[in-house]
Short mmCIF file of C-alpha atoms in Angstrom, two decimals:
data_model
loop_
_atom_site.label_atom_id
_atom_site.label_comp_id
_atom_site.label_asym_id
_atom_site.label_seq_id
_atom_site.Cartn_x
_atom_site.Cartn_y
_atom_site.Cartn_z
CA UNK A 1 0.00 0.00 0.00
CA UNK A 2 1.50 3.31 -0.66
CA UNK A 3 2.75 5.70 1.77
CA UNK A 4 0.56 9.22 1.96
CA UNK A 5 3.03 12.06 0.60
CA UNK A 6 3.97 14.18 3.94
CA UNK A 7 4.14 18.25 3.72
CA UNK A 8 6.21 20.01 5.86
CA UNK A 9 5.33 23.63 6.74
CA UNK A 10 8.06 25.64 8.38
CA UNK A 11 6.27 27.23 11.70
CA UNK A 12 8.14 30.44 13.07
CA UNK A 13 6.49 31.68 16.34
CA UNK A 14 7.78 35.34 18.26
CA UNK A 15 7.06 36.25 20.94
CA UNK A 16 8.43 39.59 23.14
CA UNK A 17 10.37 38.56 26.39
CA UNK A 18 12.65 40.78 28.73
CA UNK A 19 15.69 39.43 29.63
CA UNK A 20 18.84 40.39 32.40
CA UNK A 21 21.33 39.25 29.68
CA UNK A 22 21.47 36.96 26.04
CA UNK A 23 21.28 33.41 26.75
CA UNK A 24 21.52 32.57 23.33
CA UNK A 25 23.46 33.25 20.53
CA UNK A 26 23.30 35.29 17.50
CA UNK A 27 20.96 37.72 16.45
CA UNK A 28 17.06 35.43 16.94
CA UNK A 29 18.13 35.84 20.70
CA UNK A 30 19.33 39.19 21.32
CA UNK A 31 16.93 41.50 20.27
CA UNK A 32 14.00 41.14 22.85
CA UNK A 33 12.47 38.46 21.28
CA UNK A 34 12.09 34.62 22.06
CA UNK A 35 11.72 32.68 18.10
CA UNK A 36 10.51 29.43 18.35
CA UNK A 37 10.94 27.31 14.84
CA UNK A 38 10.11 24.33 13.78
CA UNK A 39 8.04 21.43 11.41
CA UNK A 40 4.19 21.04 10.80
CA UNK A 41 4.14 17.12 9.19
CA UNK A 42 0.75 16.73 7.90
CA UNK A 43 -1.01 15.02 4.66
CA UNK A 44 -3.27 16.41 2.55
CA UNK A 45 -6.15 15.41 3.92
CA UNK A 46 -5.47 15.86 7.37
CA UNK A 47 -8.00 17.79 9.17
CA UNK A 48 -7.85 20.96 12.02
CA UNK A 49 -9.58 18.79 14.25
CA UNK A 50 -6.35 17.23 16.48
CA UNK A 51 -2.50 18.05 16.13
CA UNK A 52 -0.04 16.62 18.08
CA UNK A 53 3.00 19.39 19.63
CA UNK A 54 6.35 17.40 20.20
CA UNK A 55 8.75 19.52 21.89
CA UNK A 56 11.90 18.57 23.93
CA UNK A 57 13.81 20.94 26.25
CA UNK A 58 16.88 21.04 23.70
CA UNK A 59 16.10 18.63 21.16
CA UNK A 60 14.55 18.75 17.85
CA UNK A 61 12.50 15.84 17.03
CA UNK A 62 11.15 15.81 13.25
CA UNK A 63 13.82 13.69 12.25
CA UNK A 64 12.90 10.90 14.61
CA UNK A 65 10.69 7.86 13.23
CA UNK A 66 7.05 8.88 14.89
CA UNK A 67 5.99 12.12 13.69
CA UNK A 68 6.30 10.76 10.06
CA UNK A 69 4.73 8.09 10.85
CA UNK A 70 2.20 9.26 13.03
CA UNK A 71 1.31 12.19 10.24
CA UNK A 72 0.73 9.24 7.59
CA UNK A 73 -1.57 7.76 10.23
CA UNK A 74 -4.22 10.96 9.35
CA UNK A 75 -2.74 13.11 12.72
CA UNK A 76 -0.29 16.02 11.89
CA UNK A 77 2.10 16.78 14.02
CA UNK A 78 3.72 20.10 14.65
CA UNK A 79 7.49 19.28 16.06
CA UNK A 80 8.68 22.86 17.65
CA UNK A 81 12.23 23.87 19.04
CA UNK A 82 12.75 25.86 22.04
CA UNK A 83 14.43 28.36 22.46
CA UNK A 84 17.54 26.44 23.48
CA UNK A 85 17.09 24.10 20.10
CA UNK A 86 20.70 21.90 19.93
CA UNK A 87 21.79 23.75 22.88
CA UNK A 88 21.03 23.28 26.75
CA UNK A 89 23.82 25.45 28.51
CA UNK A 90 21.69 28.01 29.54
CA UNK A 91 18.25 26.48 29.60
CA UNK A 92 16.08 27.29 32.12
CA UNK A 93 12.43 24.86 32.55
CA UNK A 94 10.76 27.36 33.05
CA UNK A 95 11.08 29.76 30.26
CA UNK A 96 11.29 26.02 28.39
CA UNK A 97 7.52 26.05 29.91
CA UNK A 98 6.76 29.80 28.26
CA UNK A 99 7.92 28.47 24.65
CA UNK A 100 5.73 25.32 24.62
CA UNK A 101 2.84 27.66 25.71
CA UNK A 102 3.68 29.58 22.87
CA UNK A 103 3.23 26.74 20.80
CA UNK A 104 -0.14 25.52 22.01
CA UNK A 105 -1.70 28.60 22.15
CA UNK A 106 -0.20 29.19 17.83
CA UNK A 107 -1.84 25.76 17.57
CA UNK A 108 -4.70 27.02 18.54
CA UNK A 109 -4.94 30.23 17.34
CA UNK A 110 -2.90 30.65 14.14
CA UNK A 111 -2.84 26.98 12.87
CA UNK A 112 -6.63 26.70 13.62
CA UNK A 113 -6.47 23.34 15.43
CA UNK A 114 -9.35 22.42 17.86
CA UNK A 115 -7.21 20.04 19.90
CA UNK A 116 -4.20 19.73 20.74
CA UNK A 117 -2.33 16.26 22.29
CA UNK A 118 1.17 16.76 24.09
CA UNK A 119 3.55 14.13 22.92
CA UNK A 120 6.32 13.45 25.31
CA UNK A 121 9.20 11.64 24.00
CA UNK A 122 12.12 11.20 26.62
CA UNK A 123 12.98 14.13 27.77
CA UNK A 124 9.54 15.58 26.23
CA UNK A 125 7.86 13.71 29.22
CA UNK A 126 8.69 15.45 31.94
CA UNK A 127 8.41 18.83 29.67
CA UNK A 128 4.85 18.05 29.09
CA UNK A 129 3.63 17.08 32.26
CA UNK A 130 5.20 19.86 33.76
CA UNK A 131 3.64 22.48 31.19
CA UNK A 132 0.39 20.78 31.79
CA UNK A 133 0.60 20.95 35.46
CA UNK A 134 1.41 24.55 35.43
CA UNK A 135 -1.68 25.26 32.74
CA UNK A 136 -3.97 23.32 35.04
CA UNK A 137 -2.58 24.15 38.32
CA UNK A 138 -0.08 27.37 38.40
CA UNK A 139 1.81 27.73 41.29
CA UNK A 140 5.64 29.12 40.04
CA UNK A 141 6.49 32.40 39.84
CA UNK A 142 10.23 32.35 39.87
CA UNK A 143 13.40 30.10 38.95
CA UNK A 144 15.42 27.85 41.05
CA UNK A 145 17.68 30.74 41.31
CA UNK A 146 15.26 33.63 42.05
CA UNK A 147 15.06 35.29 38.47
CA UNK A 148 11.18 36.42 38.07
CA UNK A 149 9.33 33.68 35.47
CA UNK A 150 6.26 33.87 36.29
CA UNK A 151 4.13 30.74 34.65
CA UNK A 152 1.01 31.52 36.87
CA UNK A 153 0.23 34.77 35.39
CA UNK A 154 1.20 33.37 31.86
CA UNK A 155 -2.13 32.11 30.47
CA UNK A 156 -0.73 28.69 29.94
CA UNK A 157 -3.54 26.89 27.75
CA UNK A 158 -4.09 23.35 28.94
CA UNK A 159 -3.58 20.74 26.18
CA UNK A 160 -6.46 18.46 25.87
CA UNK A 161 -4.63 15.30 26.50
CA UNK A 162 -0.99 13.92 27.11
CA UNK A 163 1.10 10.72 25.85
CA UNK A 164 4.31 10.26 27.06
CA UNK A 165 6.53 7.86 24.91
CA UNK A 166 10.14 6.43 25.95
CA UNK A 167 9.80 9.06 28.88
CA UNK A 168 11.83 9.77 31.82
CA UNK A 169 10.81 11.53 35.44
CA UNK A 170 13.36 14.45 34.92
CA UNK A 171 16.61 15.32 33.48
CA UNK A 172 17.65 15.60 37.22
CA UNK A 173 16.32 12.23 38.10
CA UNK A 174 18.75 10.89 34.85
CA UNK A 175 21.47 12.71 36.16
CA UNK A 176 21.42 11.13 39.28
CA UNK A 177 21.47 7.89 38.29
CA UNK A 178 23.93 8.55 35.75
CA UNK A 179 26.68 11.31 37.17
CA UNK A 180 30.28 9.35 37.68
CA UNK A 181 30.53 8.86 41.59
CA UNK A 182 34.07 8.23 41.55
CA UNK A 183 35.18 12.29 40.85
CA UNK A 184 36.47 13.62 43.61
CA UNK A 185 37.73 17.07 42.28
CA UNK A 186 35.59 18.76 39.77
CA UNK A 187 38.48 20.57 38.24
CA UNK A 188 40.74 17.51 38.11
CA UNK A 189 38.18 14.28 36.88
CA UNK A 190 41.64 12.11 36.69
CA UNK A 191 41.32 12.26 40.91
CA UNK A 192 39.17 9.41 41.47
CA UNK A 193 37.64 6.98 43.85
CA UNK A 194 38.78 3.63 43.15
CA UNK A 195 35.95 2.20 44.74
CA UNK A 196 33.35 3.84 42.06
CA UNK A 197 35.27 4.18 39.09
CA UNK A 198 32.87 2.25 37.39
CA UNK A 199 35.17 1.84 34.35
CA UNK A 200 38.45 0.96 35.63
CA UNK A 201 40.15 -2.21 34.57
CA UNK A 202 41.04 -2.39 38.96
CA UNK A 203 37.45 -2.13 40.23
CA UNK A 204 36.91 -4.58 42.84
CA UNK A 205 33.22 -5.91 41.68
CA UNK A 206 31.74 -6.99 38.28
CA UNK A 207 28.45 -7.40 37.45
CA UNK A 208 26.08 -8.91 38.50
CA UNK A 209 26.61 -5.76 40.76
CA UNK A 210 26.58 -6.73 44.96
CA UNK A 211 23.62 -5.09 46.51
CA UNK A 212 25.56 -3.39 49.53
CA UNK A 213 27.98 -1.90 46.51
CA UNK A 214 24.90 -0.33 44.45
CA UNK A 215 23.95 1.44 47.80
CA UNK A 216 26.77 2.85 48.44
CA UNK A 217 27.63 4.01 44.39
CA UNK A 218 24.19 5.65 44.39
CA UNK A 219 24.68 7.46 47.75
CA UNK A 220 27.83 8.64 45.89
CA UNK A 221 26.28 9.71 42.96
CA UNK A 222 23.76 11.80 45.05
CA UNK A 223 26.58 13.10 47.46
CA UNK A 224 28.30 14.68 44.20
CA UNK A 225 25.61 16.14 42.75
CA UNK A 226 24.36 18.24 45.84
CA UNK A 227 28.19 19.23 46.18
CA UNK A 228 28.29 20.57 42.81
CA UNK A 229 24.57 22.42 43.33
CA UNK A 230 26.47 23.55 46.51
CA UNK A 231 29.27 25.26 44.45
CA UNK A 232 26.93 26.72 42.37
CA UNK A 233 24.54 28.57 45.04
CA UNK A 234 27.61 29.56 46.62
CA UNK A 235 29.08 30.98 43.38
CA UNK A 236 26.20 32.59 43.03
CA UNK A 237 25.61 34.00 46.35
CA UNK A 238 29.35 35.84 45.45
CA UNK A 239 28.36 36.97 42.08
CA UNK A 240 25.07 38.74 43.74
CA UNK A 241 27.26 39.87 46.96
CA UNK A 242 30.01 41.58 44.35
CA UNK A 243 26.72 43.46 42.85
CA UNK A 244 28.71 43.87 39.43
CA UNK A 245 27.74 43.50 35.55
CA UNK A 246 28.91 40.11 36.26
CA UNK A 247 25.61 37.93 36.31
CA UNK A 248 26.16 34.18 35.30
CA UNK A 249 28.85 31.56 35.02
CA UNK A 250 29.24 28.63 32.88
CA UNK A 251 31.11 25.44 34.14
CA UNK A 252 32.16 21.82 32.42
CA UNK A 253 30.79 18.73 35.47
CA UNK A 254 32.45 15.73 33.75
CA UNK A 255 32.12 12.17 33.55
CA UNK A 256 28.20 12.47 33.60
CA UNK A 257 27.29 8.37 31.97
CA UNK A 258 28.25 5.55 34.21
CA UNK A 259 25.17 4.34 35.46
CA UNK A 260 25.86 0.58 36.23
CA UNK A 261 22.54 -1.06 34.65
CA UNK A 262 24.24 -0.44 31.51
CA UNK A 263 26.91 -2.78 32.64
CA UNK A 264 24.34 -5.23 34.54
CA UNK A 265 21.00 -6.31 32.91
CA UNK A 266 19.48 -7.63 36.86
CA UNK A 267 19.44 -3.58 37.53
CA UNK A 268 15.86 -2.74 36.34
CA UNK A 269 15.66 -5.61 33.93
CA UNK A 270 13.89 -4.78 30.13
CA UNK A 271 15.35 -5.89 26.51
CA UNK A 272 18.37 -3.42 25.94
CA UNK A 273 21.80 -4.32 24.99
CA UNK A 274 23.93 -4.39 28.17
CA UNK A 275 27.20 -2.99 27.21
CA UNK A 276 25.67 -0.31 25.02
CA UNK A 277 23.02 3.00 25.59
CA UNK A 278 21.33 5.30 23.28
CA UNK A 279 24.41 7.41 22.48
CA UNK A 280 26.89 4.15 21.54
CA UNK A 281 29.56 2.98 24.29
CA UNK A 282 29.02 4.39 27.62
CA UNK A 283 32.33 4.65 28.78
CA UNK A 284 33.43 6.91 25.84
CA UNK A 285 29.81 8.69 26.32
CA UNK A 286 30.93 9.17 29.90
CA UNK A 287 33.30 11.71 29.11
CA UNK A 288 32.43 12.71 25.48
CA UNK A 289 31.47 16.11 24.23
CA UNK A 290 27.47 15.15 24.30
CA UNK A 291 27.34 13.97 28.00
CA UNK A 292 24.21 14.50 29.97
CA UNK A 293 24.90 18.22 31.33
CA UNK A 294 28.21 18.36 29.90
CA UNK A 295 28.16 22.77 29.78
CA UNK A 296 25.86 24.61 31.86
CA UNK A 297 25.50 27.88 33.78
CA UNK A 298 24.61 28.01 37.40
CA UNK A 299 20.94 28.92 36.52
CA UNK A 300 20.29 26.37 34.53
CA UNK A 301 21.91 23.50 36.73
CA UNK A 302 19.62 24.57 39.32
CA UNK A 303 16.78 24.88 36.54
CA UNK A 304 17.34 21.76 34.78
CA UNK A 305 20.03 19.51 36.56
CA UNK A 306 19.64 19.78 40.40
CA UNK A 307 17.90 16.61 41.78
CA UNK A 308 16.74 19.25 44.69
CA UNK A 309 15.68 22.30 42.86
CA UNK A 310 14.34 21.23 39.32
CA UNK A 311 10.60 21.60 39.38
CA UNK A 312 10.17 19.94 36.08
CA UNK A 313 9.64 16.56 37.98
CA UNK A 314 7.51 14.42 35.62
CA UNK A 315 6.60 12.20 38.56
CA UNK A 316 5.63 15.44 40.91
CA UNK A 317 3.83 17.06 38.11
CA UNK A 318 1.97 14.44 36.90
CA UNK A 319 0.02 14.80 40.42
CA UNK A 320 -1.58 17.71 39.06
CA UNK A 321 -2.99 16.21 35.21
CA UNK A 322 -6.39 15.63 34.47
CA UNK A 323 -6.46 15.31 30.96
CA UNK A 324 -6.56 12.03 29.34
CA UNK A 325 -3.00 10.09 29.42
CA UNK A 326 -1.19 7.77 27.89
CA UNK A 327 2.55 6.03 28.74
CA UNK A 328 4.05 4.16 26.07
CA UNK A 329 7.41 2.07 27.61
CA UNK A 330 9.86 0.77 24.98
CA UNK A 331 10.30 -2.73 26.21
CA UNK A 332 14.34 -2.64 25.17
CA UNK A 333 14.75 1.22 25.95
CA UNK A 334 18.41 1.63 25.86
CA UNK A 335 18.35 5.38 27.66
CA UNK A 336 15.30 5.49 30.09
CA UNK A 337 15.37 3.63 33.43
CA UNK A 338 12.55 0.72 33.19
CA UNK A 339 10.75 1.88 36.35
CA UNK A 340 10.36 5.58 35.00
CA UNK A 341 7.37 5.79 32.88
CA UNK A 342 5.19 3.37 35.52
CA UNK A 343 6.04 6.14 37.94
CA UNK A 344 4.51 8.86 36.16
CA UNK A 345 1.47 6.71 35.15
CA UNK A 346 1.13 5.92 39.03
CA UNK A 347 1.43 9.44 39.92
CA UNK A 348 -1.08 10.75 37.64
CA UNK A 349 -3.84 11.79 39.05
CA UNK A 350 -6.56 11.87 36.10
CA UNK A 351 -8.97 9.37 36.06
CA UNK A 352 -8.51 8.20 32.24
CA UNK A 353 -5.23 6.98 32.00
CA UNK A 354 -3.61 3.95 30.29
CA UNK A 355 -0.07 1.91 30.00
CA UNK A 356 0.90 0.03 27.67
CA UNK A 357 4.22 -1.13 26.71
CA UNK A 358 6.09 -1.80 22.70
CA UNK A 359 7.63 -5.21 23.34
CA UNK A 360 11.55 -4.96 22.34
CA UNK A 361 11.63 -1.10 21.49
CA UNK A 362 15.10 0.16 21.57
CA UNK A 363 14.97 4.38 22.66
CA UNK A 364 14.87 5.55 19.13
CA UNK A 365 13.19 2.62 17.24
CA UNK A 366 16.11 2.49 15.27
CA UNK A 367 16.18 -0.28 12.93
CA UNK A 368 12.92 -1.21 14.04
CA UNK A 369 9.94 -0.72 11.86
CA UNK A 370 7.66 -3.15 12.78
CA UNK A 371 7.90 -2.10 16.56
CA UNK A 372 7.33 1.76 15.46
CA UNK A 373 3.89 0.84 13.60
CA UNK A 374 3.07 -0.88 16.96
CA UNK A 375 3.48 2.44 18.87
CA UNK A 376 1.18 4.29 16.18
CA UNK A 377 -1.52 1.78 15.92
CA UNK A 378 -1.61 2.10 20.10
CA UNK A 379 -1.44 6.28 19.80
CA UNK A 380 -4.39 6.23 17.18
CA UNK A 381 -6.81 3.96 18.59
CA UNK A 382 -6.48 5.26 22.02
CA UNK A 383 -7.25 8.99 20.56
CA UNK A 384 -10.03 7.01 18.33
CA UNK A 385 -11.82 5.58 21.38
CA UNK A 386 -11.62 8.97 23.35
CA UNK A 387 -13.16 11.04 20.11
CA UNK A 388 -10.31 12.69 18.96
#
């Protein structure tokens, strides 16, 4: 049967926004202006009745396998950047939480769609649940950090339902189980604890990892992540005391992928390869250039990375949905933790809610057709049966 021929529409949304100093680069974001780009993938005879809005805190995600696929199914689906598209240094949730309002509300309004889903692919989970808690439910009227964003005197609209696909609770929560417990100086990563270096040819266990030993690795993991959200509320405590034109600091936190259940396949149990993740060989991800908050500034570690003040909690926020939702777990995910998505669906307060889970999905569907049309078939007949 032949494939429907797929338009894509460029989208650009504006929008005015005051701001302390640039946060990012080049002329779209330093002239008083937030712009927002990104894909409508539709067919010709989609209608206005339903869109999906796929947005990711720094990804861009029309070149994954769904929205194609999910377009040829009769849904369009309107894949938008944020502000801090292909680059999370400086990202801050909430203001993250202003663009995808943005995006709804153009939905809405400009693209003349009656309905609009929130699809929540990995890091898109969390994103969407916390938008849609703050549309239902506003409560935050600054950052982690102080600044003024204030989401409960934005207007957010609420989207009229939520799926959340391959998702994780937080970018904090993946830190955490992820961040290299064996650093002991953050300005010298070679100064290590031989006891955690998870790596090391000398570490004294192998997997299957000893219970007592995964205790103790994830109590360091913790420990150095609330002593590098230490450093940076104490740098910025000096940067405020100084009272200077000097307002933010970037820093480098290496060795940010050696969470063990990559290594062992008894921790959280599912299909994935065990010596492998999404992003190819964990140890050289560990300390490669695209590392799980590689660059940041203090704002946005507390924003985005800080297990303690990150509100964008999918598993907090998901307390607050009513809208219809559904959690999709890829049975082989290579990135997300198994238990992840179940938490969110347990957390979520509405009272039409479903799980359902794509036997032997990898994170990306990548090579995998067959279990990609699976994921569609379960997206379109749960929107069928609710109307949409």
């Amino acid at each position: 049967m032949p494939q429907p021929v797929l338009s894509h529409q460029w989208v650009h949304i504006q929008y005015q926004e005051n701001s302390a100093f640039t946060e990012t680069y080049g002329f779209s974001g330093s002239q008083g202006a937030v712009n927002l780009e990104g894909l409508l993938i539709s067919t010709p005879a989609s209608s206005r009745d339903v869109v999906f809005l796929m947005m990711h805190p720094s990804s861009t995600l029309q070149l994954l396998p769904l929205p194609p696929a999910l377009a040829a199914a009769g849904y369009p689906v309107l894949c938008m950047g944020t502000r801090y598209a292909k680059n999370d240094t400086a990202l801050i949730m909430e203001k993250v939480a202003l663009d995808v309002g943005a995006c709804v509300r153009h939905a809405r309004e400009v693209l003349g769609f009656a309905r609009v889903v929130l699809m929540g692919w990995s890091g898109g989970g969390s994103l969407a649940l916390f938008y849609q808690s703050q549309a239902e439910r506003p409560s935050i009227h600054c950052t982690p950090a102080g600044d003024v964003v204030d989401l409960s005197a934005a207007r957010l609209l609420p989207a009229d339902a939520v799926v959340l696909e391959a998702a994780h609770r937080s970018r904090a929560h993946c830190l955490r189980d992820w961040i290299d417990p064996s650093v002991l100086d953050e300005d010298n990563p070679d100064r290590r604890n031989p006891e955690f270096d998870l790596y090391a040819p000398g570490l004294p266990v192998r997997p299957p990892y000893p219970a007592d030993w995964l205790v103790a690795y994830r109590a360091a993991q913790l420990a150095r992540m609330r002593r590098i959200t230490a450093r940076v509320h104490d740098t910025l405590d000096t940067l405020r005391r100084r009272g200077g034109a000097e307002l933010e600091r970037g820093f480098v936190t290496h060795r940010t992928l050696a969470d063990p259940r990559f290594l062992d396949g008894t921790i959280d149990p599912n299909g994935r390869v065990i010596g492998r993740c999404y992003l190819g060989v964990p140890e050289t991800v560990n300390s490669g250039p695209v590392g799980m908050a590689r660059f940041s500034t203090l704002r946005s570690w507390l924003s985005q990375w800080s297990i303690d003040d990150s509100r964008a909690n999918g598993e907090a926020c998901a307390r607050d949905i009513s809208v219809p939702l559904l959690a999709i777990e890829h049975g082989a995910d290579d990135a997300v933790p198994q238990p992840d998505i179940g938490l969110m669906f347990d957390a979520c307060a509405s009272n039409d809610k479903l799980m359902q889970v794509v036997a032997g999905a990898n994170h990306y569907f990548q090579g995998q057709p067959g279990p990609l049309q699976e994921s569609v078939a379960m997206i379109t007949a749960w929107l069928r049966q609710r109307g949409f």
